[in-house]
Short mmCIF file of C-alpha atoms in Angstrom, two decimals:
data_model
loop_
_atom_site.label_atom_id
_atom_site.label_comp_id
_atom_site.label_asym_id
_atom_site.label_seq_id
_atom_site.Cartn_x
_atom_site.Cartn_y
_atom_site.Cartn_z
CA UNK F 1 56.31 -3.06 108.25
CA UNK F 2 53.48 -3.58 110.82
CA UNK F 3 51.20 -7.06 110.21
CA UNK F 4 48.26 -8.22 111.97
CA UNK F 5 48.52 -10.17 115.32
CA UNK F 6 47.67 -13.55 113.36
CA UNK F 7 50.86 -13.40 111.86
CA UNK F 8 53.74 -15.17 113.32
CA UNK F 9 51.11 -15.16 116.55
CA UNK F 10 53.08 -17.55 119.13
CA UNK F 11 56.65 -15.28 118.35
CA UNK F 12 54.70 -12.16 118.72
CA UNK F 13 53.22 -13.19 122.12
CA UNK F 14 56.26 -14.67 123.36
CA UNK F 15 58.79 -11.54 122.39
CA UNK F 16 55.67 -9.49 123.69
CA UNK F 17 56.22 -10.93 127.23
CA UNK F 18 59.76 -10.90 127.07
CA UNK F 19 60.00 -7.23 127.46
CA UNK F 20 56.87 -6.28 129.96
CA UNK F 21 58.98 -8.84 132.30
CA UNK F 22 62.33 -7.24 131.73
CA UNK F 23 61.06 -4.22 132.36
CA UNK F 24 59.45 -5.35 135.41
CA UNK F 25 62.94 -6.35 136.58
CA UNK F 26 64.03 -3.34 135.56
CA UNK F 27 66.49 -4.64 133.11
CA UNK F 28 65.09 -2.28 130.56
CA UNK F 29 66.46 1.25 129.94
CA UNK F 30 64.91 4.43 129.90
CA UNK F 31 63.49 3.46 125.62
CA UNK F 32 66.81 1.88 124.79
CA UNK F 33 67.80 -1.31 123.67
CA UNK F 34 66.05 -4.04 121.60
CA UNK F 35 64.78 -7.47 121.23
CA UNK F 36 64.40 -9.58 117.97
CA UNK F 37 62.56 -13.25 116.68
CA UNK F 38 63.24 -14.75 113.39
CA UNK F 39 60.38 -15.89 111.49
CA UNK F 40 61.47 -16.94 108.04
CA UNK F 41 64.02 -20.19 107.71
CA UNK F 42 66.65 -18.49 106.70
CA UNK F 43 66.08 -15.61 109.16
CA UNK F 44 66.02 -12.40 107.58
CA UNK F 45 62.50 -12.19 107.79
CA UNK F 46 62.12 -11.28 111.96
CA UNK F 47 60.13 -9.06 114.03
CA UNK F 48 61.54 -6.39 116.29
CA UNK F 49 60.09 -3.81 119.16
CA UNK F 50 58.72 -0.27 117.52
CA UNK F 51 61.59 2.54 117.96
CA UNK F 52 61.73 4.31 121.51
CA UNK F 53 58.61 2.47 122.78
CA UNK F 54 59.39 1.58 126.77
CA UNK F 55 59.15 -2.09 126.98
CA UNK F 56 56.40 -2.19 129.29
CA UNK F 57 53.97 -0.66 126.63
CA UNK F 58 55.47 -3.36 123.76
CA UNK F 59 52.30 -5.53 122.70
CA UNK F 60 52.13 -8.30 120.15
CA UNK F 61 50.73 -7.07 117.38
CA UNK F 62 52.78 -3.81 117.25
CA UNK F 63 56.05 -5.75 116.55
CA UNK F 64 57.40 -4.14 113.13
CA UNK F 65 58.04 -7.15 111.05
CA UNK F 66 61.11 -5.90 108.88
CA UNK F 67 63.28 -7.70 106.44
CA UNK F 68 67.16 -7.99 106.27
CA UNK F 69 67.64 -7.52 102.80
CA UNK F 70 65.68 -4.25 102.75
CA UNK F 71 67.37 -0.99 102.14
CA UNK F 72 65.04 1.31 102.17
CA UNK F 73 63.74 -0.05 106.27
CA UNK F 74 65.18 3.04 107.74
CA UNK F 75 63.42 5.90 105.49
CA UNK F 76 60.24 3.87 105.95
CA UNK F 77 57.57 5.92 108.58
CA UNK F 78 57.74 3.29 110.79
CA UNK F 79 61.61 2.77 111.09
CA UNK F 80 63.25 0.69 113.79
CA UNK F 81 65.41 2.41 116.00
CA UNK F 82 68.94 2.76 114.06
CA UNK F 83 71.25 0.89 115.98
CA UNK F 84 68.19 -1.95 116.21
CA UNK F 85 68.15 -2.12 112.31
CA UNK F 86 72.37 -2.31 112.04
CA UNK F 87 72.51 -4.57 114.58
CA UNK F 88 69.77 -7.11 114.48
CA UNK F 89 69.51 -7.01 110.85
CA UNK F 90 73.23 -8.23 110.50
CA UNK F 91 72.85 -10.59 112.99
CA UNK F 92 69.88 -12.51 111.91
CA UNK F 93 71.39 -12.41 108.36
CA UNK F 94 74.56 -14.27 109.42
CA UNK F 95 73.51 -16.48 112.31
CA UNK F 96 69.96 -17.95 110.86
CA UNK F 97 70.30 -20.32 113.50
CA UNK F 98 70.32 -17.43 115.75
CA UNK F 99 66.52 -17.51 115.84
CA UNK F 100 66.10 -14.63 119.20
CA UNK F 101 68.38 -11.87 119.86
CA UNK F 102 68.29 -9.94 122.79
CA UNK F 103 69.99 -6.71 123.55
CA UNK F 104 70.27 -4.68 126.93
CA UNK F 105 72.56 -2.24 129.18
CA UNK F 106 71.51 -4.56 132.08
CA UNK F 107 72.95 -3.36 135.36
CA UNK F 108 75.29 -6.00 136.35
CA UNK F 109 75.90 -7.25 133.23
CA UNK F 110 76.78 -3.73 131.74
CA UNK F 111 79.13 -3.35 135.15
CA UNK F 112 80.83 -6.48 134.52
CA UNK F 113 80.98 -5.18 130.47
CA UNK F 114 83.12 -2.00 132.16
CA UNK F 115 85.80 -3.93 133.86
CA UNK F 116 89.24 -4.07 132.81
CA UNK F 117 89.09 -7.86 133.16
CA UNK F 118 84.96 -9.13 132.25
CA UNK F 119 85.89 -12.62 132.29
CA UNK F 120 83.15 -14.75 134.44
CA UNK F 121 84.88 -17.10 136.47
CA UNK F 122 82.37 -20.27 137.53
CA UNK F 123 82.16 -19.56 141.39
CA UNK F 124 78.54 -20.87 141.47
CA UNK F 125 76.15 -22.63 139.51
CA UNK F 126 74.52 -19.55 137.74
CA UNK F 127 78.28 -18.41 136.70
CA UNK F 128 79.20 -21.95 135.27
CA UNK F 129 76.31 -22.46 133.54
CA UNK F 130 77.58 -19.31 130.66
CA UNK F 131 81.34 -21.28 130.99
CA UNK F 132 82.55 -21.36 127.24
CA UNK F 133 79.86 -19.77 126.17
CA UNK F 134 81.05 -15.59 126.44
CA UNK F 135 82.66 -13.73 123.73
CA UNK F 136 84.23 -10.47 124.55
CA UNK F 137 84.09 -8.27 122.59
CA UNK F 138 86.47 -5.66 123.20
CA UNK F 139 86.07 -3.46 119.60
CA UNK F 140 83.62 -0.73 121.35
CA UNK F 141 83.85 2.35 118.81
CA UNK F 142 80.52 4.35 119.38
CA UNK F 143 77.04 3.23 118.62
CA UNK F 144 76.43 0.33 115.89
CA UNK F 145 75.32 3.06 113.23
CA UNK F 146 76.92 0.40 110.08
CA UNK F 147 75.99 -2.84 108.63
CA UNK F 148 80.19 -3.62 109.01
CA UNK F 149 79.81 -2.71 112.81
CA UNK F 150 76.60 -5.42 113.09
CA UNK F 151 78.57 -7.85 110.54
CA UNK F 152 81.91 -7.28 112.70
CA UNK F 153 79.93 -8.53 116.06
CA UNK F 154 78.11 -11.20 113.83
CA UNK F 155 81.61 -13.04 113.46
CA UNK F 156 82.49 -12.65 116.87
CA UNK F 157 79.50 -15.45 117.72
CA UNK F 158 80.90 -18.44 116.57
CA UNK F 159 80.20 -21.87 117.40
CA UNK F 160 78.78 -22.68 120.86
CA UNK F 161 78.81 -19.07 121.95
CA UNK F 162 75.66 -17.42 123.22
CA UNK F 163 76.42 -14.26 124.76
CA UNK F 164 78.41 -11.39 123.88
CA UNK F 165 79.41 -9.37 126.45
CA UNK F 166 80.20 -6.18 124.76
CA UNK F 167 82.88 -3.87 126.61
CA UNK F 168 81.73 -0.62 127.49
CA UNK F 169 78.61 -1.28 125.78
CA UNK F 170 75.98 -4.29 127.48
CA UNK F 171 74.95 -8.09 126.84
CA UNK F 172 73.34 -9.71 123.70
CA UNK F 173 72.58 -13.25 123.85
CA UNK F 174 71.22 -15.19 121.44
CA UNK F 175 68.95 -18.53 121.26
CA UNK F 176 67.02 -20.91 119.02
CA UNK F 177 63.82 -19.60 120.52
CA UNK F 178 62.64 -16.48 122.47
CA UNK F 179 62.04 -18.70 125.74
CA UNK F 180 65.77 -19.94 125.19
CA UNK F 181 66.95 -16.49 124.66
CA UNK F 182 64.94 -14.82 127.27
CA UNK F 183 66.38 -17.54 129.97
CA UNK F 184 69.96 -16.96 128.91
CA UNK F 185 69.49 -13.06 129.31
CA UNK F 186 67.76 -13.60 132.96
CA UNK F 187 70.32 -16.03 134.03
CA UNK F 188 73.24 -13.83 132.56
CA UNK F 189 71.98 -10.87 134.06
CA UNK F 190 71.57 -13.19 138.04
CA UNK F 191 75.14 -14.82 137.20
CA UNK F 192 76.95 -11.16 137.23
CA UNK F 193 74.95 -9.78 139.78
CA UNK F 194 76.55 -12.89 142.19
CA UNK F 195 79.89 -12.17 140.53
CA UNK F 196 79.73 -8.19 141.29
CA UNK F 197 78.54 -8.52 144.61
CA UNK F 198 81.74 -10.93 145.20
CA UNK F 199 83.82 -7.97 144.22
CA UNK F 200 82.62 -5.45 145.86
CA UNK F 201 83.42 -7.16 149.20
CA UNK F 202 87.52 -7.80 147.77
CA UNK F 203 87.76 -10.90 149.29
CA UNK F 204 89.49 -13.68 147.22
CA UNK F 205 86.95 -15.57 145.00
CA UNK F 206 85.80 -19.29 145.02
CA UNK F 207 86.61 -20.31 141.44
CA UNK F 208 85.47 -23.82 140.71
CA UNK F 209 87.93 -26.02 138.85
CA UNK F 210 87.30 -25.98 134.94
CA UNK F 211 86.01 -30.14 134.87
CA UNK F 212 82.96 -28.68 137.33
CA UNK F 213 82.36 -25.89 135.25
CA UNK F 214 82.04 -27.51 132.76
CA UNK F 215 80.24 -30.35 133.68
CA UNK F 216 77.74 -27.70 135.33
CA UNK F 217 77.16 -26.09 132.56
CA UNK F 218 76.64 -29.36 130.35
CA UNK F 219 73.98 -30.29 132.70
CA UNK F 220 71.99 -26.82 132.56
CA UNK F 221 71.91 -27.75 128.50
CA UNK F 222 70.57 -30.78 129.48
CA UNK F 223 67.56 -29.37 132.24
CA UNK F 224 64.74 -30.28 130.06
CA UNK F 225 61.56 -27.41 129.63
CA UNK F 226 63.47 -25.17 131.98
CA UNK F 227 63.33 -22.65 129.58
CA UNK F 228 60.18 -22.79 128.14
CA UNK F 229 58.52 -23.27 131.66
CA UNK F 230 60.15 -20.01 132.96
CA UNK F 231 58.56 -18.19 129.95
CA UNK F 232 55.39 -19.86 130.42
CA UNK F 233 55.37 -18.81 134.10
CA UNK F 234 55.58 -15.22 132.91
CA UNK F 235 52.93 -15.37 130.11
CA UNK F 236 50.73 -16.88 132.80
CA UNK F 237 51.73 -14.27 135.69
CA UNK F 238 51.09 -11.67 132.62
CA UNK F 239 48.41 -12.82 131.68
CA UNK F 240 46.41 -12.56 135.15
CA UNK F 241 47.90 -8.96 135.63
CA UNK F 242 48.70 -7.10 132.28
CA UNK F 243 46.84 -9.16 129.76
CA UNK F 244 47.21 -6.00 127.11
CA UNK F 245 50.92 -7.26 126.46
CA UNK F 246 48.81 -9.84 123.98
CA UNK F 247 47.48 -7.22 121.94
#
């Protein structure tokens, strides 16, 4: 399920950075949680980080390449983590336009996933930017150890949502490329740390009316390269510091 760095070369590097950064910002935990990238057009073909490997050791070229449609990927020697394979492999399956998925247990994000009530009210820019955009879901039943319990969360996405929160659980978010999904994630993760920190002081909030929100988050759609210049940043900050990521 490995293949040489040449392959699929630009995902590789790109995924690669995505989780030597998160785990910089220590939005990584302990070997836990997982990060995908679609590389056939209908995107069952994707690549996905080796099982319990700490993000900052991911590199490039040891992303497993696996395949959707596979049944035998789990009794292979070098099987994705379980919940990885049930989850990701459902996803990318269902949503081809779904081209990144990224998974964490995120601090703030997974705080916010714990509440009673982990609606995210727009109360500043960061917060309206994800308005319309979050599916709850509220189904947590144990780990995602079943292609119905990745299927069940692949319906939940439907049009025009990004992120699943997942109650009890963490945050996936998903994008049309990694530098889309890894600026989602980032923002998602800043957005409830704002929102938590509100809370914590039980003082009243400062909820923007909906035609803001939304207009807010219509023009963070429309913000150009802002994505792909944040992930370039990294790669370049990465690249000066911890250049083995490319490997």
């Amino acid at each position: 399920m490995t293949a040489s760095l040449d392959e699929h070369r630009q995902a590789r590097i790109d995924l690669a950075a995505s989780f030597r950064w998160f785990a910089r910002l220590d939005m990584h935990e302990s070997i836990a949680n997982h990060m995908s990238v679609a590389v056939s057009e209908d995107g069952s073909r994707f690549l996905i980080n080796p099982c319990r490997l700490h993000f900052s050791r991911v590199t490039a070229g040891g992303l497993l390449l696996l395949d959707a449609h596979d049944p035998t990927t789990l009794d292979q020697p070098d099987a994705p983590d379980p919940t990885a394979w049930y989850l990701h492999a459902r996803l990318h399956a269902a949503l081809p336009q779904a081209r990144c998925i990224m998974h964490l247990h995120s601090k703030h994000a997974t705080a916010l996933a714990c509440l009673a009530d982990s609606t995210m009210p727009p109360i500043d820019m960061n917060t309206a930017r994800f308005f319309g955009r979050v599916v709850i879901d509220d189904g947590f039943a144990g780990m995602a150890l079943s292609d119905k319990e990745g299927d069940r969360q692949a319906a939940l996405m439907t049009e025009g949502k990004t992120v699943l929160l997942m109650a009890n659980h963490g945050v996936l978010v998903i994008g049309p490329t990694v530098a889309d999904a890894f600026d989602e994630l980032y923002y998602f993760e800043r957005a409830a740390e704002t929102l938590m920190t509100c809370y914590a002081t039980g003082r009243k909030l400062r909820v923007m009316p909906d035609e803001v929100a939304l207009l807010t988050e219509r023009q963070w759609r429309g913000y150009g390269r802002f994505a792909a210049d944040h992930l370039d940043n990294v790669k370049a900050i990465l690249d000066a510091e911890e250049p083995s990521y490319r490997d």
